[in-house]
mmCIF file of C-alpha atoms and ligand atoms in Angstrom:
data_model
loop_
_atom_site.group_PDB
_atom_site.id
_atom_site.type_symbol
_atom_site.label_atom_id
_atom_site.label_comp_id
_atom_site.label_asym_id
_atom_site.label_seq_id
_atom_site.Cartn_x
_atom_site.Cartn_y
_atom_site.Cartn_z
ATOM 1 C CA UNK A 13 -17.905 -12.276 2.918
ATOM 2 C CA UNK A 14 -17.535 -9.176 4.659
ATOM 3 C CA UNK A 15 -20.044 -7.414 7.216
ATOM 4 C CA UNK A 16 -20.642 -4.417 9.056
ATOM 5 C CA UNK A 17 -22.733 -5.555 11.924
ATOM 6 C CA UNK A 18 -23.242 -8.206 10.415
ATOM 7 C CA UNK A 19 -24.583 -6.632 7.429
ATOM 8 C CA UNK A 20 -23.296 -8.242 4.054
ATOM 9 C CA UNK A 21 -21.387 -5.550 2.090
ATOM 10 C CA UNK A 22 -23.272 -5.610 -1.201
ATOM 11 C CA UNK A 23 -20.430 -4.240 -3.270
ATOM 12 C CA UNK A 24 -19.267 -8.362 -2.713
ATOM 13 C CA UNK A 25 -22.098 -9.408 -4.836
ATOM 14 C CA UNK A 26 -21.773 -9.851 -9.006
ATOM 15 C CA UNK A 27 -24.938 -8.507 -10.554
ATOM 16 C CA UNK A 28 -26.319 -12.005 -11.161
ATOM 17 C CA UNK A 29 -25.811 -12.511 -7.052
ATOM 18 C CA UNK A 30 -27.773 -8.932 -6.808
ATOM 19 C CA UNK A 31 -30.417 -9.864 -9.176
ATOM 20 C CA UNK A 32 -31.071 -13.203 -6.748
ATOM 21 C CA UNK A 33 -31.556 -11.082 -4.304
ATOM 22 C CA UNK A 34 -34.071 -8.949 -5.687
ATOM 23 C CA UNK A 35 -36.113 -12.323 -7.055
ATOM 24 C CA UNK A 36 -35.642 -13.519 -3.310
ATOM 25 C CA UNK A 37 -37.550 -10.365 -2.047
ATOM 26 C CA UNK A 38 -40.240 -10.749 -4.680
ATOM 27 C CA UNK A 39 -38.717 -7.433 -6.271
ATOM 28 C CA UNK A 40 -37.914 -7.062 -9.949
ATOM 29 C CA UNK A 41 -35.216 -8.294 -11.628
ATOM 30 C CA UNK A 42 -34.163 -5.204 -12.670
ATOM 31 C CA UNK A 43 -33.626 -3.562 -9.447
ATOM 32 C CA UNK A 44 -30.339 -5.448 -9.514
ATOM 33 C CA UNK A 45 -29.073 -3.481 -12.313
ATOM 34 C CA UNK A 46 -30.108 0.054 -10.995
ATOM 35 C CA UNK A 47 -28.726 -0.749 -7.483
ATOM 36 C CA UNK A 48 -25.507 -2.005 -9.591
ATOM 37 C CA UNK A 49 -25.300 1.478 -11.794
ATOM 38 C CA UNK A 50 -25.795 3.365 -8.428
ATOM 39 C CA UNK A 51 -23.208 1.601 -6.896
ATOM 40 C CA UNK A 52 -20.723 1.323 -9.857
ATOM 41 C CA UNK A 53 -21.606 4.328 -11.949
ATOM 42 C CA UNK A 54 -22.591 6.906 -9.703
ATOM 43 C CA UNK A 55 -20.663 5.837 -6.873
ATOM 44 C CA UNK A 56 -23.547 5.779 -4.647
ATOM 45 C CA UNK A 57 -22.078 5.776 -0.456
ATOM 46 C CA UNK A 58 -25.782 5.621 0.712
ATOM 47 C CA UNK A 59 -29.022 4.042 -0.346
ATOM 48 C CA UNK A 60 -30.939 6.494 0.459
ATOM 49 C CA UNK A 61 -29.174 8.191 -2.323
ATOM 50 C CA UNK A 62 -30.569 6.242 -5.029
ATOM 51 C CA UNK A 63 -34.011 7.871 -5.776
ATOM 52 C CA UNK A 64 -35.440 5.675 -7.951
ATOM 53 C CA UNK A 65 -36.122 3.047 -5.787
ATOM 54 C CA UNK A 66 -38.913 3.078 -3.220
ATOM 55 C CA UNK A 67 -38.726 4.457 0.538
ATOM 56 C CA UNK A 68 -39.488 0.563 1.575
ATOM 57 C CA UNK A 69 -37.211 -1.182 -0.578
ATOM 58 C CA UNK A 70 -34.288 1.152 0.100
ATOM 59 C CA UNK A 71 -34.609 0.655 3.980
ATOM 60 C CA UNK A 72 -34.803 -2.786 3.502
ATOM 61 C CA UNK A 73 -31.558 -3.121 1.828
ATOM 62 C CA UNK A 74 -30.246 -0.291 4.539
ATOM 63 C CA UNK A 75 -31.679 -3.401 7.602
ATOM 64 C CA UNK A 76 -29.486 -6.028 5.335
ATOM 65 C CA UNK A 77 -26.503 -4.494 3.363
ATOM 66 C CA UNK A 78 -23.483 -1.943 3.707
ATOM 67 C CA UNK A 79 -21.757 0.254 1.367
ATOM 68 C CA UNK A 80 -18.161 -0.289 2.543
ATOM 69 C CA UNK A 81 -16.837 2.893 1.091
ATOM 70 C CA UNK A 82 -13.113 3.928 1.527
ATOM 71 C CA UNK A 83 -12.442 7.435 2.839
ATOM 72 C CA UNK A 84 -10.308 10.138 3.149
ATOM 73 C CA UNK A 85 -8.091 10.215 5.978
ATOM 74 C CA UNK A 86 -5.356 13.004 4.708
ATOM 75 C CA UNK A 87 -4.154 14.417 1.299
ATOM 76 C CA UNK A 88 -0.432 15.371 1.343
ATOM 77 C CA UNK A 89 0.245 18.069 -2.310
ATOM 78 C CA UNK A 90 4.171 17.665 -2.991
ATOM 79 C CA UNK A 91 5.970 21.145 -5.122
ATOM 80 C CA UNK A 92 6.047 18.946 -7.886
ATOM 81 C CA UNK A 93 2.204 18.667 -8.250
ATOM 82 C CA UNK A 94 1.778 15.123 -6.986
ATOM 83 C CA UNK A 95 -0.881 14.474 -4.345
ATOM 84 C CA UNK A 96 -0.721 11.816 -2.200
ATOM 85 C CA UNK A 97 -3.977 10.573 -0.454
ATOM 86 C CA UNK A 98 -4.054 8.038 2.591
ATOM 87 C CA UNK A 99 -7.734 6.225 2.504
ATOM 88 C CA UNK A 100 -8.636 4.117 5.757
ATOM 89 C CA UNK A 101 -10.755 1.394 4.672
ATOM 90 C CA UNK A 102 -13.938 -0.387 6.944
ATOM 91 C CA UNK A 103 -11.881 -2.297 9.300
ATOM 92 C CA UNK A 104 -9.883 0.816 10.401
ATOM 93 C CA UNK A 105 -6.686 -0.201 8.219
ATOM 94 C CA UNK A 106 -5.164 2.595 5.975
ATOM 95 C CA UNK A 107 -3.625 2.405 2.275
ATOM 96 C CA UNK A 108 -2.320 4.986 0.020
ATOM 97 C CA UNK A 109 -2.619 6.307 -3.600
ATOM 98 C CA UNK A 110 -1.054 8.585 -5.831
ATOM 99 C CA UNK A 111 -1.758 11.059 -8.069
ATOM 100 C CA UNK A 112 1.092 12.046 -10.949
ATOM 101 C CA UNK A 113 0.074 14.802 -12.876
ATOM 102 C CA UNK A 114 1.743 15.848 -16.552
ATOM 103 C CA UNK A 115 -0.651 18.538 -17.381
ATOM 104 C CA UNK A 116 2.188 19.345 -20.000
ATOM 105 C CA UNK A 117 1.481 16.205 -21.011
ATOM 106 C CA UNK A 118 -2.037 15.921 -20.753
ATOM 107 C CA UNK A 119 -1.136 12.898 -18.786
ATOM 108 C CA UNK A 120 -2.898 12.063 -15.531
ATOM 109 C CA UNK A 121 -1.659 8.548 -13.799
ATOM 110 C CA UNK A 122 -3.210 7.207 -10.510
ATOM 111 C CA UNK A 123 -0.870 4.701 -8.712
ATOM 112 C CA UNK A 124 -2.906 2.259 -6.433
ATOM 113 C CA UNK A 125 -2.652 -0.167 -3.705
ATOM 114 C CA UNK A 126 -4.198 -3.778 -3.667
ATOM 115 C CA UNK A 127 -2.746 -4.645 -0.371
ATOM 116 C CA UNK A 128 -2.682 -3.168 2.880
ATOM 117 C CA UNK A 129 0.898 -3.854 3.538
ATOM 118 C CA UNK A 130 3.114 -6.679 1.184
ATOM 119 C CA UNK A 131 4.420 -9.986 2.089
ATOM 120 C CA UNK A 132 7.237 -9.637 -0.330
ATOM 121 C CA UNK A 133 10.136 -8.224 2.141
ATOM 122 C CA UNK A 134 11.601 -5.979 -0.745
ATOM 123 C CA UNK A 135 14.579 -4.697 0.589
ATOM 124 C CA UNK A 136 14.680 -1.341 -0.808
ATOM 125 C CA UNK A 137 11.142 -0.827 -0.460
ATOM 126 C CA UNK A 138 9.043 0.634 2.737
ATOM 127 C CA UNK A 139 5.872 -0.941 1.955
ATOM 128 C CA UNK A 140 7.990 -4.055 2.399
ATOM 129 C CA UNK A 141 8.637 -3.327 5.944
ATOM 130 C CA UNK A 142 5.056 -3.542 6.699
ATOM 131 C CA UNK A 143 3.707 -6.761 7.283
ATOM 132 C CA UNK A 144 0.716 -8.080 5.048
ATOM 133 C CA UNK A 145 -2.350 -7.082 6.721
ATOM 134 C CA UNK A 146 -5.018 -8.325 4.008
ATOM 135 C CA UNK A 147 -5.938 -8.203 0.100
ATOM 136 C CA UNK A 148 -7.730 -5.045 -0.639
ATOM 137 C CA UNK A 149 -11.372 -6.185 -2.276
ATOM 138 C CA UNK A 150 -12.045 -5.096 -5.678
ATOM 139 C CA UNK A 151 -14.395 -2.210 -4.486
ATOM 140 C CA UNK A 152 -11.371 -0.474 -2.251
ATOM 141 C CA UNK A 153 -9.518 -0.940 -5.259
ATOM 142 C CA UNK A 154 -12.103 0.631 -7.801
ATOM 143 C CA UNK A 155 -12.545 3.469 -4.860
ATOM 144 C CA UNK A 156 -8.519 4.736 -4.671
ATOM 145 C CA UNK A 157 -9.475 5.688 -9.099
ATOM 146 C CA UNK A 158 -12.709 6.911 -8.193
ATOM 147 C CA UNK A 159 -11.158 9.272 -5.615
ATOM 148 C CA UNK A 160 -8.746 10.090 -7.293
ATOM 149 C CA UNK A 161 -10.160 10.950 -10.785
ATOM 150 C CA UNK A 162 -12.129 13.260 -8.698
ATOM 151 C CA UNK A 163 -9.189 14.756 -7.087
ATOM 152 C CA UNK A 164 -8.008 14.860 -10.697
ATOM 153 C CA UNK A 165 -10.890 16.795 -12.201
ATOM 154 C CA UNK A 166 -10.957 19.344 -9.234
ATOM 155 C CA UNK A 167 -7.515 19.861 -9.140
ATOM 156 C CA UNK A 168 -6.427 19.794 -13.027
ATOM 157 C CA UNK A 169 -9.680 20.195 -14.843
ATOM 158 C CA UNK A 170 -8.848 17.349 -16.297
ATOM 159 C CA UNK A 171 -9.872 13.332 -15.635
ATOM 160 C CA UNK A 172 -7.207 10.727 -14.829
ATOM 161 C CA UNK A 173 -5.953 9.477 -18.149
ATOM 162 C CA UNK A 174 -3.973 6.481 -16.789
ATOM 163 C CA UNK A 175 -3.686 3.610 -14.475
ATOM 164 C CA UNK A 176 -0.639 1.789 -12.271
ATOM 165 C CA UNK A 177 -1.195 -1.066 -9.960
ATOM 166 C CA UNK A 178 2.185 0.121 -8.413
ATOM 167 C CA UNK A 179 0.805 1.332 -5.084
ATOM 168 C CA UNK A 180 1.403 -0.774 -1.616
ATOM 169 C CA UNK A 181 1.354 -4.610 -2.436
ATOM 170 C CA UNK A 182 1.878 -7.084 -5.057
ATOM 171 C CA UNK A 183 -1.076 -7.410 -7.632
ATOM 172 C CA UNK A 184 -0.554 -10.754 -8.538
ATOM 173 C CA UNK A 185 -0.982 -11.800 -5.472
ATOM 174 C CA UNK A 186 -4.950 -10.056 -5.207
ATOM 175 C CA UNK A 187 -5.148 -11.789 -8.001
ATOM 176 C CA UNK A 188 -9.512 -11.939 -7.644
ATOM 177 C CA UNK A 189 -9.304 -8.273 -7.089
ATOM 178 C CA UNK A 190 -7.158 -7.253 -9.480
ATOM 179 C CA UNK A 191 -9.026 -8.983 -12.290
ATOM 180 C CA UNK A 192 -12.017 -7.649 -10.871
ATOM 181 C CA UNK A 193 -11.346 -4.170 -10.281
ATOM 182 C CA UNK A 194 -9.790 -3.688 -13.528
ATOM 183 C CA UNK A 195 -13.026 -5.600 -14.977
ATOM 184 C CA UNK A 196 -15.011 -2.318 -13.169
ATOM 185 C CA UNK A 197 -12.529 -0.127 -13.932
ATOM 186 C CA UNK A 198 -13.288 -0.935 -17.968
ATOM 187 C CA UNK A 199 -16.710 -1.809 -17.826
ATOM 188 C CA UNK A 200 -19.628 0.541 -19.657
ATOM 189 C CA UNK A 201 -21.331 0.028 -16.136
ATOM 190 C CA UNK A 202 -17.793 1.441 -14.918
ATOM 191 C CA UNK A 203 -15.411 3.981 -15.737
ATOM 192 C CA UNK A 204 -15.051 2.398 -19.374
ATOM 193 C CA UNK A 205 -11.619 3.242 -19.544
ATOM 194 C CA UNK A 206 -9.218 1.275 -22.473
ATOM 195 C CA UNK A 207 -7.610 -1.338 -21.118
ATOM 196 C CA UNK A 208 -4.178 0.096 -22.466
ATOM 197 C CA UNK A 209 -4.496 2.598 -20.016
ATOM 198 C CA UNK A 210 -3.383 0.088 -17.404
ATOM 199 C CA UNK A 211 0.015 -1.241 -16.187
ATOM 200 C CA UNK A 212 -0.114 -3.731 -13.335
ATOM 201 C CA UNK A 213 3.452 -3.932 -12.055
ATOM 202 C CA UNK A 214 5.093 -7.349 -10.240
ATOM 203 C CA UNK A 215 7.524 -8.452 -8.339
ATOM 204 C CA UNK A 216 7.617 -11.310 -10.752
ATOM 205 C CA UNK A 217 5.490 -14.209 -9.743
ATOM 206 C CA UNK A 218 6.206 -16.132 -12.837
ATOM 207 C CA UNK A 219 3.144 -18.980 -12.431
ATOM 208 C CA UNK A 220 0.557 -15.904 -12.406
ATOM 209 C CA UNK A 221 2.346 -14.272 -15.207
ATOM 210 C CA UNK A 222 1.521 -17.602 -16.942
ATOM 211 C CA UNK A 223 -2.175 -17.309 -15.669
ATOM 212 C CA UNK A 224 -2.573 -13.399 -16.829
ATOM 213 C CA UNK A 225 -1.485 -14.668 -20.448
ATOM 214 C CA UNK A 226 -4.215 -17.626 -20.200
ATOM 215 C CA UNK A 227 -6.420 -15.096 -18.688
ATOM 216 C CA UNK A 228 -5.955 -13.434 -22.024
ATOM 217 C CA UNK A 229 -5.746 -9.816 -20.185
ATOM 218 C CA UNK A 230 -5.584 -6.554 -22.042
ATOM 219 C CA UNK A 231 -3.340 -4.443 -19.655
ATOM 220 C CA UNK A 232 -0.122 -3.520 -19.768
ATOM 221 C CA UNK A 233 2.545 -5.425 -17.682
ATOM 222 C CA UNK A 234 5.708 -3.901 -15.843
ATOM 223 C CA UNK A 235 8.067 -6.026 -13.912
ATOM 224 C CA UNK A 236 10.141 -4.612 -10.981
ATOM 225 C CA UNK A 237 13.215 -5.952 -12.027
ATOM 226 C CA UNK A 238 15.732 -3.538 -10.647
ATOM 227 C CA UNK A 239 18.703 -6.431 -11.067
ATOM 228 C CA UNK A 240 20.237 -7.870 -14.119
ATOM 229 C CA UNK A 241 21.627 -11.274 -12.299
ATOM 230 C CA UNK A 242 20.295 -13.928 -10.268
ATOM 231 C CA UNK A 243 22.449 -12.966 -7.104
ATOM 232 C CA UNK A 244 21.563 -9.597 -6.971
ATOM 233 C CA UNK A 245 18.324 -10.044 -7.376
ATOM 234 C CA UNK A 246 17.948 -12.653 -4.596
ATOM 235 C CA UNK A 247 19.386 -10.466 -2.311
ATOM 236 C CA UNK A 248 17.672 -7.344 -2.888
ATOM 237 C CA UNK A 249 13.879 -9.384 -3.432
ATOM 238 C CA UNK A 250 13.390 -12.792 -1.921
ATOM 239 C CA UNK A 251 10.892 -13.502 -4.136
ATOM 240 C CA UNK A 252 13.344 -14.080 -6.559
ATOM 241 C CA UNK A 253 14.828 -17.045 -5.726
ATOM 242 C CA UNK A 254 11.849 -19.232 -6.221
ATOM 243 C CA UNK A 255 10.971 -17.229 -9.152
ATOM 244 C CA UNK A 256 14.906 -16.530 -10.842
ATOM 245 C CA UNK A 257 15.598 -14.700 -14.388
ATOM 246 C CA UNK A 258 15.450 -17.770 -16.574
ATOM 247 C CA UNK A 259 12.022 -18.790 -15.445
ATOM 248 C CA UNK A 260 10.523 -14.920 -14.742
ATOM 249 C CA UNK A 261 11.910 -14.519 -18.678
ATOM 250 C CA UNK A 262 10.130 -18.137 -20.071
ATOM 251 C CA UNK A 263 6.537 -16.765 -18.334
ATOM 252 C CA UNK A 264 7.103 -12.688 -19.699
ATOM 253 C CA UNK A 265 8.009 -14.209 -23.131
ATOM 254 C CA UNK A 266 4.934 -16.551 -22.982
ATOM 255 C CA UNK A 267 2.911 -13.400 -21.915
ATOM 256 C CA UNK A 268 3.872 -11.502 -25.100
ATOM 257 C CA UNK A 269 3.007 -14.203 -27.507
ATOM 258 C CA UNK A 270 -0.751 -14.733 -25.915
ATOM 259 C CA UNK A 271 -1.420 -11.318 -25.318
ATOM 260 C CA UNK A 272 1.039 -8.498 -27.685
ATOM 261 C CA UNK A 273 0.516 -6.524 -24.580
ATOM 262 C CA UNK A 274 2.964 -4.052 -23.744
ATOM 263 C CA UNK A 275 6.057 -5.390 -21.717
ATOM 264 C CA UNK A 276 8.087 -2.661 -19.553
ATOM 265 C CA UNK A 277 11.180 -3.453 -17.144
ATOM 266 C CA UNK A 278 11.158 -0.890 -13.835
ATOM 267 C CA UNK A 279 14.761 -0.674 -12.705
ATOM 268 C CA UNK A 280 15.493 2.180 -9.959
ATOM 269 C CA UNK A 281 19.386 2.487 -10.125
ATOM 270 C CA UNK A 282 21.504 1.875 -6.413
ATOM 271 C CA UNK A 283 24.969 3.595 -6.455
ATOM 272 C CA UNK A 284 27.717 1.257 -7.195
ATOM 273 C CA UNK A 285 24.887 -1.658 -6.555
ATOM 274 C CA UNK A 286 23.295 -2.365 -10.049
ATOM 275 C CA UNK A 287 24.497 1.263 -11.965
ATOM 276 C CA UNK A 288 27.679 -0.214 -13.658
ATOM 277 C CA UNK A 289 28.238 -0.932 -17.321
ATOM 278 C CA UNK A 290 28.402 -4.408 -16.609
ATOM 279 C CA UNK A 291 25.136 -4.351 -15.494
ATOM 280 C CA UNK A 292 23.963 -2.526 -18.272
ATOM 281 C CA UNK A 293 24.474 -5.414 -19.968
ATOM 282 C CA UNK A 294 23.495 -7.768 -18.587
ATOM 283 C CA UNK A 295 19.962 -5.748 -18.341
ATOM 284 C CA UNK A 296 20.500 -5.781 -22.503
ATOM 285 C CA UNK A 297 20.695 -9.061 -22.998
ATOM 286 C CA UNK A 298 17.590 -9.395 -21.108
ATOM 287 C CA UNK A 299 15.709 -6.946 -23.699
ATOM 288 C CA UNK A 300 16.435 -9.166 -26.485
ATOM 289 C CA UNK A 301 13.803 -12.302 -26.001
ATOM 290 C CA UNK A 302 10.679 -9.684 -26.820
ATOM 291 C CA UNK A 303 10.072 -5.961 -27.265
ATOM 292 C CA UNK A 304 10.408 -4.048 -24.221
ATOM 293 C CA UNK A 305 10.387 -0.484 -22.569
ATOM 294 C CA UNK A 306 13.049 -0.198 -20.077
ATOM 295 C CA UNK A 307 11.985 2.405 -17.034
ATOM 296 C CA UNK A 308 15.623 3.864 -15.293
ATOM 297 C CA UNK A 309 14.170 4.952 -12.047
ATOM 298 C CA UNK A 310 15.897 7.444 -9.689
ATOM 299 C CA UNK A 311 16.239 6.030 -6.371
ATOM 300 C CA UNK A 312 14.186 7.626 -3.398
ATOM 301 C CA UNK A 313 16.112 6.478 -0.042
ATOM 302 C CA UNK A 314 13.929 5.355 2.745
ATOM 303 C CA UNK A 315 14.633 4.672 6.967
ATOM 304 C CA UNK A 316 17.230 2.092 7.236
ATOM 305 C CA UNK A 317 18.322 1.327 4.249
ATOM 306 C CA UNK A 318 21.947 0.171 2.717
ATOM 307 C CA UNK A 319 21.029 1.917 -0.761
ATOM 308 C CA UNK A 320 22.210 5.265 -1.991
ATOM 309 C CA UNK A 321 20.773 7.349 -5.138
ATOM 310 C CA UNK A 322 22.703 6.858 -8.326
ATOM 311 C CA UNK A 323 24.952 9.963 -9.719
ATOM 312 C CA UNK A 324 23.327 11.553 -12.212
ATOM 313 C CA UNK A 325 25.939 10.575 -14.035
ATOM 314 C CA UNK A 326 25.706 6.864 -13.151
ATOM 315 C CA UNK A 327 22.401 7.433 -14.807
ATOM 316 C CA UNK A 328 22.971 9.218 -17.975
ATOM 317 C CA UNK A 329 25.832 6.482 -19.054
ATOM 318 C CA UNK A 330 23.809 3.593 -18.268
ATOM 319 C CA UNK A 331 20.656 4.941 -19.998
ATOM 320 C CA UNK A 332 22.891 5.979 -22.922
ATOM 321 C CA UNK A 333 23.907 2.353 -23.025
ATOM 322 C CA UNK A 334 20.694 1.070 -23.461
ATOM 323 C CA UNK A 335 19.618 3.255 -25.774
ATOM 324 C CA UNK A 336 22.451 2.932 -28.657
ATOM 325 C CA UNK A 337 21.728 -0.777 -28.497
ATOM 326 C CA UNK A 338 18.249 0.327 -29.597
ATOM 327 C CA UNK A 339 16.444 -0.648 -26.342
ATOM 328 C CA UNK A 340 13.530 1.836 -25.915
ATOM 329 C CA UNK A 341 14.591 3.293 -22.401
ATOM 330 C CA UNK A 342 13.013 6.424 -19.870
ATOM 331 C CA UNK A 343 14.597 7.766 -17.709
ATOM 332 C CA UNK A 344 11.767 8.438 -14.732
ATOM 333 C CA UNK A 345 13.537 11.413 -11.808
ATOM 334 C CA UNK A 346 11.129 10.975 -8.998
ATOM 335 C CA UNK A 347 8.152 12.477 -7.967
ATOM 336 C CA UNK A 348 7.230 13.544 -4.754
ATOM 337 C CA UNK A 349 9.501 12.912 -2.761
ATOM 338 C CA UNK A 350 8.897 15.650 0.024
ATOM 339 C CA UNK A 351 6.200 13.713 0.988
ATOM 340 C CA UNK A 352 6.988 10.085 0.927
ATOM 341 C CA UNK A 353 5.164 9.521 -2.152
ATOM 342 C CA UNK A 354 7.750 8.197 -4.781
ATOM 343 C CA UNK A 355 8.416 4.851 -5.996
ATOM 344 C CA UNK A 356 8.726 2.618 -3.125
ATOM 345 C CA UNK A 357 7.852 4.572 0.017
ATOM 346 C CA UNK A 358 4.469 4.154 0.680
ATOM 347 C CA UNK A 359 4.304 3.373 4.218
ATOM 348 C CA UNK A 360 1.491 4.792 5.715
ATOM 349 C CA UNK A 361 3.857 7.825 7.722
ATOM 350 C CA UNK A 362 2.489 10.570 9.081
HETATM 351 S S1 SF4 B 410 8.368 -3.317 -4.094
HETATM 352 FE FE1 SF4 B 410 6.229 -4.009 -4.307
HETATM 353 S S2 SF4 B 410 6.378 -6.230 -4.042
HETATM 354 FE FE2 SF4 B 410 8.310 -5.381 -3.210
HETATM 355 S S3 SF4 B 410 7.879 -5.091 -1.018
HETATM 356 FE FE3 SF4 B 410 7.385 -3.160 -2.069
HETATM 357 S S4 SF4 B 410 5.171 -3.259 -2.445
HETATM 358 FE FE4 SF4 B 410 5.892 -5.364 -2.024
#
């Protein structure tokens, strides 16, 4: 459990956990679910902010418990809109998140981290030259949409209408605070946001792909697939050859048939890497096992790496591919780039 000076932070506890500790005091039990709306609701960073409890009870819980809050460190605004916001958590470590605003749209997505750094050695990816500090806890997770929907609202007028788990990290692999946060995150004693509002992105880890369909989750899933063929895509993430095409495709199908959640494929193209016709189709005949939304992302080059952008032309022929062999296909240019806060280059810079 984690403490402050040895205080327990409280935001660990369920409400059941909370309401043992109230019967332990000789308090009510329903303290536990006021100091649970303060905390979850109202986003409460003190208790001496929640007024309906007494003086005595709310320094007693100030002599035993902490509110490990995330906080601003520094807010970077790109031309395009996008906002990126670096958070340093209790123990001093920082993480990112981004806002992408489509006011034309009316669409509003937060991108969050679940781990401070990622164990996954990406090669493309700058996260994936960090090493893997520690899992975020579902609170710093819940926090990063809290922030930001308030970023949101004062920037835009407007509240965050979506979700990613695309941030620094792999989800799957928070697994507790993942299914947790998203648990606040749609909770009436949360945000109460719909559960289609949320995409958690992998790697591809297919055993806890397997796991989220016997979960019986409600969110959307994207995988980073980014190759078409084994041998590309052990080269350019590791993670893929315990975890290759034929198996990652078995555990996505599975997925679809528990859960009829939505199923996208990220690809960002890599001149004269993975931008050819050939691999369009290979990438097809991956499309054809369930419906799927294929996402073409532009590539944002980061410090020492072998990739280069695909041509815009690259681009428009392998999109066009896709799409007159009817596979539902965006084509995502990147967003915020002047500030290092595009797909793939969270990394803490200054
Ligand atoms: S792309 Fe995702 S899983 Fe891969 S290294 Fe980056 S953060 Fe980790």
């Amino acid at each position: 459990m984690t403490t402050t000076d040895k205080k327990i932070d409280i935001r660990l506890l369920t409400q059941e956990q909370l309401q043992q500790v109230f019967l332990d005091m000789g308090e009510k039990k329903f303290r536990a679910k006021q100091v649970y709306e303060w905390l979850w609701q109202k986003g409460a960073r003190t208790f001496e902010a929640m007024t309906n409890l007494s003086k005595d009870l709310r320094e007693t819980l100030n002599t035993n418990f902490v509110i490990n809050f995330i906080s601003e460190d520094k807010v970077q605004r790109s031309a395009d809109g996008t906002i990126k916001s670096r958070y340093r958590l209790y123990d001093g470590h920082m993480i990112e998140s981004v806002l992408i605003p489509v006011p034309s749209d009316k669409r509003f997505t937060v991108c969050v981290s679940c781990q401070v750094g990622c164990s996954l050695t990406c090669k493309f990816c700058a996260t994936g030259q960090m090493k893997r500090v520690r899992n975020l806890d579902a609170g710093e997770i819940y926090d990063q949409v809290i922030q930001v929907n308030q970023q949101c609202l004062e920037t835009f007028g407007h509240p965050l209408t979506n979700i990613v788990y695309m941030g620094m990290g792999e989800p799957l692999l928070a697994y507790k605070s993942l299914m947790e946060s998203i648990r606040l995150i749609t909770s009436p004693e949360g945000l109460n946001m719909a559960p289609r509002r949320i995409t958690v992105s992998t790697a591809g880890i297919s055993k806890m792909i397997r796991k989220l369909a016997d979960d019986k989750v409600r969110f959307n899933l994207a995988l980073s697939l980014h190759a078409a063929d084994d041998a590309k895509r052990n080269e350019i993430m590791p993670i893929n050859e315990n975890n290759g095409l034929e198996v990652l495709m078995d555990s996505l199908e599975y997925f679809y048939k528990e859960t009829g959640n939505r199923i996208s494929y990220e690809y960002i193209t890599f001149q004269d890497y993975n931008d050819g016709m050939d691999d369009a189709r290979k990438l097809l005949k991956l499309c054809k096992r369930f419906p799927v939304h294929v996402n073409i992302i532009e590539y944002n080059p980061i410090d020492g790496s072998e990739f280069k952008k695909s041509s815009e032309k690259n681009i428009d022929e392998f999109a066009a591919f896709l799409i007159r062999n009817n596979v539902m296909t965006t084509v995502r240019r990147s967003r915020g780039k002047d500030i290092d806060a595009a797909c793939g280059q969270l990394a803490n810079k200054e």
